[in-house]
PDB file of C-alpha atoms in Angstrom:
ATOM      1  CA  VAL A   1       7.679   4.627  37.400  1.00  0.00           C
ATOM      2  CA  SER A   2      10.266   7.296  38.108  1.00  0.00           C
ATOM      3  CA  ASP A   3      10.201  10.983  38.912  1.00  0.00           C
ATOM      4  CA  GLY A   4      10.216  11.712  35.155  1.00  0.00           C
ATOM      5  CA  GLU A   5       8.197   8.867  33.646  1.00  0.00           C
ATOM      6  CA  VAL A   6       4.941   6.968  34.225  1.00  0.00           C
ATOM      7  CA  MET A   7       4.053   3.823  32.264  1.00  0.00           C
ATOM      8  CA  CYS A   8       0.319   3.595  31.516  1.00  0.00           C
ATOM      9  CA  SER A   9      -1.575   0.671  29.994  1.00  0.00           C
ATOM     10  CA  ALA A  10      -4.153   1.753  27.405  1.00  0.00           C
ATOM     11  CA  PRO A  11      -7.428  -0.163  27.673  1.00  0.00           C
ATOM     12  CA  ALA A  12      -9.124  -1.610  24.581  1.00  0.00           C
ATOM     13  CA  SER A  13     -11.639   0.681  22.905  1.00  0.00           C
ATOM     14  CA  ALA A  14     -14.831  -0.107  21.017  1.00  0.00           C
ATOM     15  CA  SER A  15     -14.297   2.912  18.766  1.00  0.00           C
ATOM     16  CA  VAL A  16     -11.465   4.570  16.845  1.00  0.00           C
ATOM     17  CA  GLY A  17     -10.303   8.159  17.306  1.00  0.00           C
ATOM     18  CA  GLN A  18      -8.465  10.388  19.745  1.00  0.00           C
ATOM     19  CA  VAL A  19      -9.011  10.415  23.487  1.00  0.00           C
ATOM     20  CA  SER A  20      -7.494  12.566  26.214  1.00  0.00           C
ATOM     21  CA  VAL A  21      -4.947  11.049  28.562  1.00  0.00           C
ATOM     22  CA  MET A  22      -4.817  12.419  32.086  1.00  0.00           C
ATOM     23  CA  VAL A  23      -2.455  11.645  34.931  1.00  0.00           C
ATOM     24  CA  THR A  24      -3.531  12.017  38.539  1.00  0.00           C
ATOM     25  CA  ASP A  25      -1.375  12.087  41.657  1.00  0.00           C
ATOM     26  CA  ALA A  26      -1.879  10.241  44.957  1.00  0.00           C
ATOM     27  CA  SER A  27      -4.498  12.782  46.085  1.00  0.00           C
ATOM     28  CA  GLY A  28      -6.569  12.234  42.943  1.00  0.00           C
ATOM     29  CA  SER A  29      -5.745  15.665  41.547  1.00  0.00           C
ATOM     30  CA  ASP A  30      -4.887  16.058  37.885  1.00  0.00           C
ATOM     31  CA  VAL A  31      -1.187  16.558  37.298  1.00  0.00           C
ATOM     32  CA  VAL A  32      -0.541  19.942  35.690  1.00  0.00           C
ATOM     33  CA  GLY A  33       1.063  19.890  32.248  1.00  0.00           C
ATOM     34  CA  MET A  34       0.266  19.693  28.601  1.00  0.00           C
ATOM     35  CA  LEU A  35      -2.924  18.131  27.252  1.00  0.00           C
ATOM     36  CA  LEU A  36      -2.096  14.635  25.997  1.00  0.00           C
ATOM     37  CA  GLU A  37      -3.944  12.798  23.216  1.00  0.00           C
ATOM     38  CA  TYR A  38      -3.883   9.094  22.398  1.00  0.00           C
ATOM     39  CA  GLU A  39      -5.319   7.761  19.121  1.00  0.00           C
ATOM     40  CA  TYR A  40      -7.078   4.423  18.752  1.00  0.00           C
ATOM     41  CA  PHE A  41      -7.032   3.011  15.207  1.00  0.00           C
ATOM     42  CA  ALA A  42      -8.596  -0.001  13.521  1.00  0.00           C
ATOM     43  CA  GLN A  43      -6.020  -2.756  13.053  1.00  0.00           C
ATOM     44  CA  PRO A  44      -4.883  -2.782   9.395  1.00  0.00           C
ATOM     45  CA  ARG A  45      -5.260  -5.996   7.386  1.00  0.00           C
ATOM     46  CA  ILE A  46      -3.067  -7.454   4.634  1.00  0.00           C
ATOM     47  CA  SER A  47      -4.741  -9.249   1.727  1.00  0.00           C
ATOM     48  CA  GLY A  48      -1.891  -9.707  -0.782  1.00  0.00           C
ATOM     49  CA  LEU A  49       1.771  -9.278  -1.686  1.00  0.00           C
ATOM     50  CA  SER A  50       3.106  -8.308  -5.099  1.00  0.00           C
ATOM     51  CA  PRO A  51       5.415  -9.830  -6.123  1.00  0.00           C
ATOM     52  CA  SER A  52       5.199 -12.804  -3.764  1.00  0.00           C
ATOM     53  CA  ARG A  53       8.819 -13.874  -4.363  1.00  0.00           C
ATOM     54  CA  GLY A  54      12.251 -12.394  -4.954  1.00  0.00           C
ATOM     55  CA  SER A  55      16.002 -12.730  -4.598  1.00  0.00           C
ATOM     56  CA  ILE A  56      17.861 -13.286  -1.317  1.00  0.00           C
ATOM     57  CA  ILE A  57      19.987 -10.299  -2.386  1.00  0.00           C
ATOM     58  CA  GLY A  58      17.017  -8.092  -1.418  1.00  0.00           C
ATOM     59  CA  GLY A  59      16.374  -4.572  -2.646  1.00  0.00           C
ATOM     60  CA  GLY A  60      13.187  -5.474  -4.521  1.00  0.00           C
ATOM     61  CA  MET A  61      10.115  -3.246  -4.201  1.00  0.00           C
ATOM     62  CA  LEU A  62       7.271  -5.112  -2.506  1.00  0.00           C
ATOM     63  CA  SER A  63       3.689  -3.832  -2.698  1.00  0.00           C
ATOM     64  CA  VAL A  64       1.612  -4.866   0.301  1.00  0.00           C
ATOM     65  CA  HIS A  65      -2.132  -4.736  -0.415  1.00  0.00           C
ATOM     66  CA  GLY A  66      -4.775  -4.516   2.271  1.00  0.00           C
ATOM     67  CA  GLU A  67      -6.883  -1.987   4.137  1.00  0.00           C
ATOM     68  CA  GLY A  68      -6.592   0.416   7.028  1.00  0.00           C
ATOM     69  CA  PHE A  69      -3.052   1.656   6.326  1.00  0.00           C
ATOM     70  CA  MET A  70      -2.292   5.072   7.838  1.00  0.00           C
ATOM     71  CA  ASP A  71       0.568   7.516   7.365  1.00  0.00           C
ATOM     72  CA  GLY A  72       3.089   8.000  10.152  1.00  0.00           C
ATOM     73  CA  GLY A  73       5.393   5.264  11.388  1.00  0.00           C
ATOM     74  CA  VAL A  74       4.657   2.719   8.636  1.00  0.00           C
ATOM     75  CA  GLN A  75       7.011  -0.277   8.699  1.00  0.00           C
ATOM     76  CA  CYS A  76       7.244  -3.730   7.134  1.00  0.00           C
ATOM     77  CA  ARG A  77       8.612  -6.760   8.965  1.00  0.00           C
ATOM     78  CA  PHE A  78       9.972  -9.782   7.089  1.00  0.00           C
ATOM     79  CA  GLY A  79       9.925 -12.766   9.418  1.00  0.00           C
ATOM     80  CA  THR A  80       8.747 -12.980  13.001  1.00  0.00           C
ATOM     81  CA  GLY A  81      10.107 -12.185  16.422  1.00  0.00           C
ATOM     82  CA  GLY A  82      13.552 -10.643  16.264  1.00  0.00           C
ATOM     83  CA  SER A  83      13.382  -9.577  12.607  1.00  0.00           C
ATOM     84  CA  SER A  84      14.203  -5.886  12.257  1.00  0.00           C
ATOM     85  CA  PRO A  85      11.438  -3.886  10.594  1.00  0.00           C
ATOM     86  CA  VAL A  86      12.189  -1.799   7.505  1.00  0.00           C
ATOM     87  CA  ALA A  87      10.772   1.630   6.683  1.00  0.00           C
ATOM     88  CA  ALA A  88       7.794   1.642   4.341  1.00  0.00           C
ATOM     89  CA  LEU A  89       5.988   4.138   2.142  1.00  0.00           C
ATOM     90  CA  MET A  90       2.232   4.491   2.464  1.00  0.00           C
ATOM     91  CA  VAL A  91       0.888   4.885  -1.075  1.00  0.00           C
ATOM     92  CA  SER A  92      -2.767   4.822  -0.008  1.00  0.00           C
ATOM     93  CA  SER A  93      -4.972   3.344   2.705  1.00  0.00           C
ATOM     94  CA  THR A  94      -4.855   0.084   0.698  1.00  0.00           C
ATOM     95  CA  VAL A  95      -1.197  -0.074  -0.507  1.00  0.00           C
ATOM     96  CA  VAL A  96       2.136   0.103   1.338  1.00  0.00           C
ATOM     97  CA  LYS A  97       5.512  -0.302  -0.417  1.00  0.00           C
ATOM     98  CA  CYS A  98       8.758  -1.479   1.147  1.00  0.00           C
ATOM     99  CA  LEU A  99      12.177  -2.666  -0.011  1.00  0.00           C
ATOM    100  CA  THR A 100      12.878  -6.311   0.679  1.00  0.00           C
ATOM    101  CA  PRO A 101      15.840  -6.807   3.017  1.00  0.00           C
ATOM    102  CA  ALA A 102      18.620  -9.250   2.134  1.00  0.00           C
ATOM    103  CA  ARG A 103      18.538 -12.786   3.574  1.00  0.00           C
ATOM    104  CA  THR A 104      21.286 -15.372   3.887  1.00  0.00           C
ATOM    105  CA  GLU A 105      19.141 -18.353   2.840  1.00  0.00           C
ATOM    106  CA  PRO A 106      16.191 -18.991   0.534  1.00  0.00           C
ATOM    107  CA  GLY A 107      12.798 -19.735   2.066  1.00  0.00           C
ATOM    108  CA  ALA A 108       9.442 -18.262   3.000  1.00  0.00           C
ATOM    109  CA  VAL A 109       9.031 -15.521   5.618  1.00  0.00           C
ATOM    110  CA  ARG A 110       5.904 -13.837   6.928  1.00  0.00           C
ATOM    111  CA  VAL A 111       5.376 -10.191   5.966  1.00  0.00           C
ATOM    112  CA  GLU A 112       3.522  -7.921   8.381  1.00  0.00           C
ATOM    113  CA  VAL A 113       2.894  -4.153   8.532  1.00  0.00           C
ATOM    114  CA  SER A 114       2.891  -1.694  11.437  1.00  0.00           C
ATOM    115  CA  VAL A 115       1.340   1.778  11.291  1.00  0.00           C
ATOM    116  CA  ASN A 116       2.583   2.870  14.730  1.00  0.00           C
ATOM    117  CA  ASP A 117       6.392   2.699  14.528  1.00  0.00           C
ATOM    118  CA  GLY A 118       6.643  -1.054  15.052  1.00  0.00           C
ATOM    119  CA  VAL A 119       4.633  -1.300  18.266  1.00  0.00           C
ATOM    120  CA  ASP A 120       1.835  -3.403  16.729  1.00  0.00           C
ATOM    121  CA  PHE A 121       2.034  -5.520  13.574  1.00  0.00           C
ATOM    122  CA  THR A 122      -0.646  -7.161  11.459  1.00  0.00           C
ATOM    123  CA  THR A 123      -1.065 -10.928  11.790  1.00  0.00           C
ATOM    124  CA  SER A 124      -1.957 -11.927   8.227  1.00  0.00           C
ATOM    125  CA  GLY A 125       0.467 -14.820   7.911  1.00  0.00           C
ATOM    126  CA  LEU A 126       1.044 -14.031   4.209  1.00  0.00           C
ATOM    127  CA  GLU A 127       4.488 -15.131   3.073  1.00  0.00           C
ATOM    128  CA  TYR A 128       7.177 -13.776   0.758  1.00  0.00           C
ATOM    129  CA  GLU A 129       9.405 -16.414  -0.831  1.00  0.00           C
ATOM    130  CA  TYR A 130      13.144 -15.664  -0.921  1.00  0.00           C
ATOM    131  CA  GLU A 131      14.948 -17.421  -3.765  1.00  0.00           C
ATOM    132  CA  LEU A 132      18.546 -17.835  -4.895  1.00  0.00           C
ATOM    133  CA  GLU A 133      19.554 -15.261  -7.495  1.00  0.00           C
ATOM    134  CA  PRO A 134      19.193 -16.688 -11.029  1.00  0.00           C
ATOM    135  CA  ILE A 135      22.457 -16.958 -12.985  1.00  0.00           C
ATOM    136  CA  VAL A 136      22.618 -16.961 -16.802  1.00  0.00           C
ATOM    137  CA  GLU A 137      25.554 -19.006 -18.184  1.00  0.00           C
ATOM    138  CA  SER A 138      24.989 -19.518 -21.906  1.00  0.00           C
ATOM    139  CA  LEU A 139      22.638 -19.320 -24.872  1.00  0.00           C
ATOM    140  CA  SER A 140      22.096 -22.018 -27.517  1.00  0.00           C
ATOM    141  CA  PRO A 141      22.004 -21.308 -30.362  1.00  0.00           C
ATOM    142  CA  SER A 142      23.515 -17.844 -30.030  1.00  0.00           C
ATOM    143  CA  THR A 143      22.688 -16.844 -33.626  1.00  0.00           C
ATOM    144  CA  GLY A 144      19.570 -17.022 -35.807  1.00  0.00           C
ATOM    145  CA  SER A 145      18.018 -15.720 -38.981  1.00  0.00           C
ATOM    146  CA  SER A 146      16.446 -12.267 -38.681  1.00  0.00           C
ATOM    147  CA  SER A 147      13.618 -13.274 -41.033  1.00  0.00           C
ATOM    148  CA  THR A 148      12.416 -16.283 -39.021  1.00  0.00           C
ATOM    149  CA  ALA A 149      10.193 -15.776 -35.983  1.00  0.00           C
ATOM    150  CA  GLY A 150       9.703 -18.432 -33.318  1.00  0.00           C
ATOM    151  CA  GLN A 151      13.193 -19.912 -33.343  1.00  0.00           C
ATOM    152  CA  VAL A 152      13.731 -21.884 -30.123  1.00  0.00           C
ATOM    153  CA  VAL A 153      16.615 -20.552 -28.058  1.00  0.00           C
ATOM    154  CA  THR A 154      17.708 -22.285 -24.855  1.00  0.00           C
ATOM    155  CA  VAL A 155      19.102 -20.227 -21.982  1.00  0.00           C
ATOM    156  CA  VAL A 156      21.293 -22.313 -19.667  1.00  0.00           C
ATOM    157  CA  GLY A 157      21.897 -21.260 -16.086  1.00  0.00           C
ATOM    158  CA  GLN A 158      21.129 -21.878 -12.439  1.00  0.00           C
ATOM    159  CA  ASN A 159      18.337 -21.135  -9.958  1.00  0.00           C
ATOM    160  CA  PHE A 160      15.569 -20.464 -12.489  1.00  0.00           C
ATOM    161  CA  VAL A 161      12.101 -20.722 -10.951  1.00  0.00           C
ATOM    162  CA  VAL A 162       9.257 -21.631 -13.290  1.00  0.00           C
ATOM    163  CA  SER A 163       6.618 -18.899 -13.051  1.00  0.00           C
ATOM    164  CA  ASP A 164       4.542 -16.512 -15.148  1.00  0.00           C
ATOM    165  CA  THR A 165       7.232 -13.875 -14.632  1.00  0.00           C
ATOM    166  CA  LEU A 166      10.090 -15.947 -16.094  1.00  0.00           C
ATOM    167  CA  LEU A 167      10.350 -14.521 -19.620  1.00  0.00           C
ATOM    168  CA  CYS A 168      12.945 -13.959 -22.357  1.00  0.00           C
ATOM    169  CA  TYR A 169      13.310 -10.594 -24.069  1.00  0.00           C
ATOM    170  CA  PHE A 170      15.192 -10.093 -27.341  1.00  0.00           C
ATOM    171  CA  GLY A 171      16.560  -6.621 -27.997  1.00  0.00           C
ATOM    172  CA  ASP A 172      14.049  -3.904 -27.238  1.00  0.00           C
ATOM    173  CA  ASP A 173      11.036  -6.280 -27.278  1.00  0.00           C
ATOM    174  CA  SER A 174       9.535  -5.873 -23.836  1.00  0.00           C
TER     175      SER A 174
END
């Protein structure tokens, strides 16, 4: 408390919506000033992440699926505690998109969403897996007959992760 600021603790509410906030002085009189509104909202929930893994380099677009997302102050947090939140885009009340931040090491981190500028975050516990960036080194064989389909070609490299999304494309076939 100071002559220019009062810290108030909002009680829990059984319903969502806006309520008036009033300040009274020592005599019990309302303090004169602007009408203040506080909004209670239902805590959003996360049900899925797409994709669920990506490079430690970051910069990938992550779709967070759930319910109860609202516009205004939407953020994603990768990791817990001291992890800095990143800005997010609310696509709908069920989808939020955010860019994955870079990490120094591979591993799983929790992803949570805030709809009130990082004050409160979801507690889903869903994890995003950071992986080392795949590196392509060579191709064997590097030539093949144009009239024969199904020729086996081996791509040699590092940090490949076996998944449904690990695919080879030849030319414009995509």
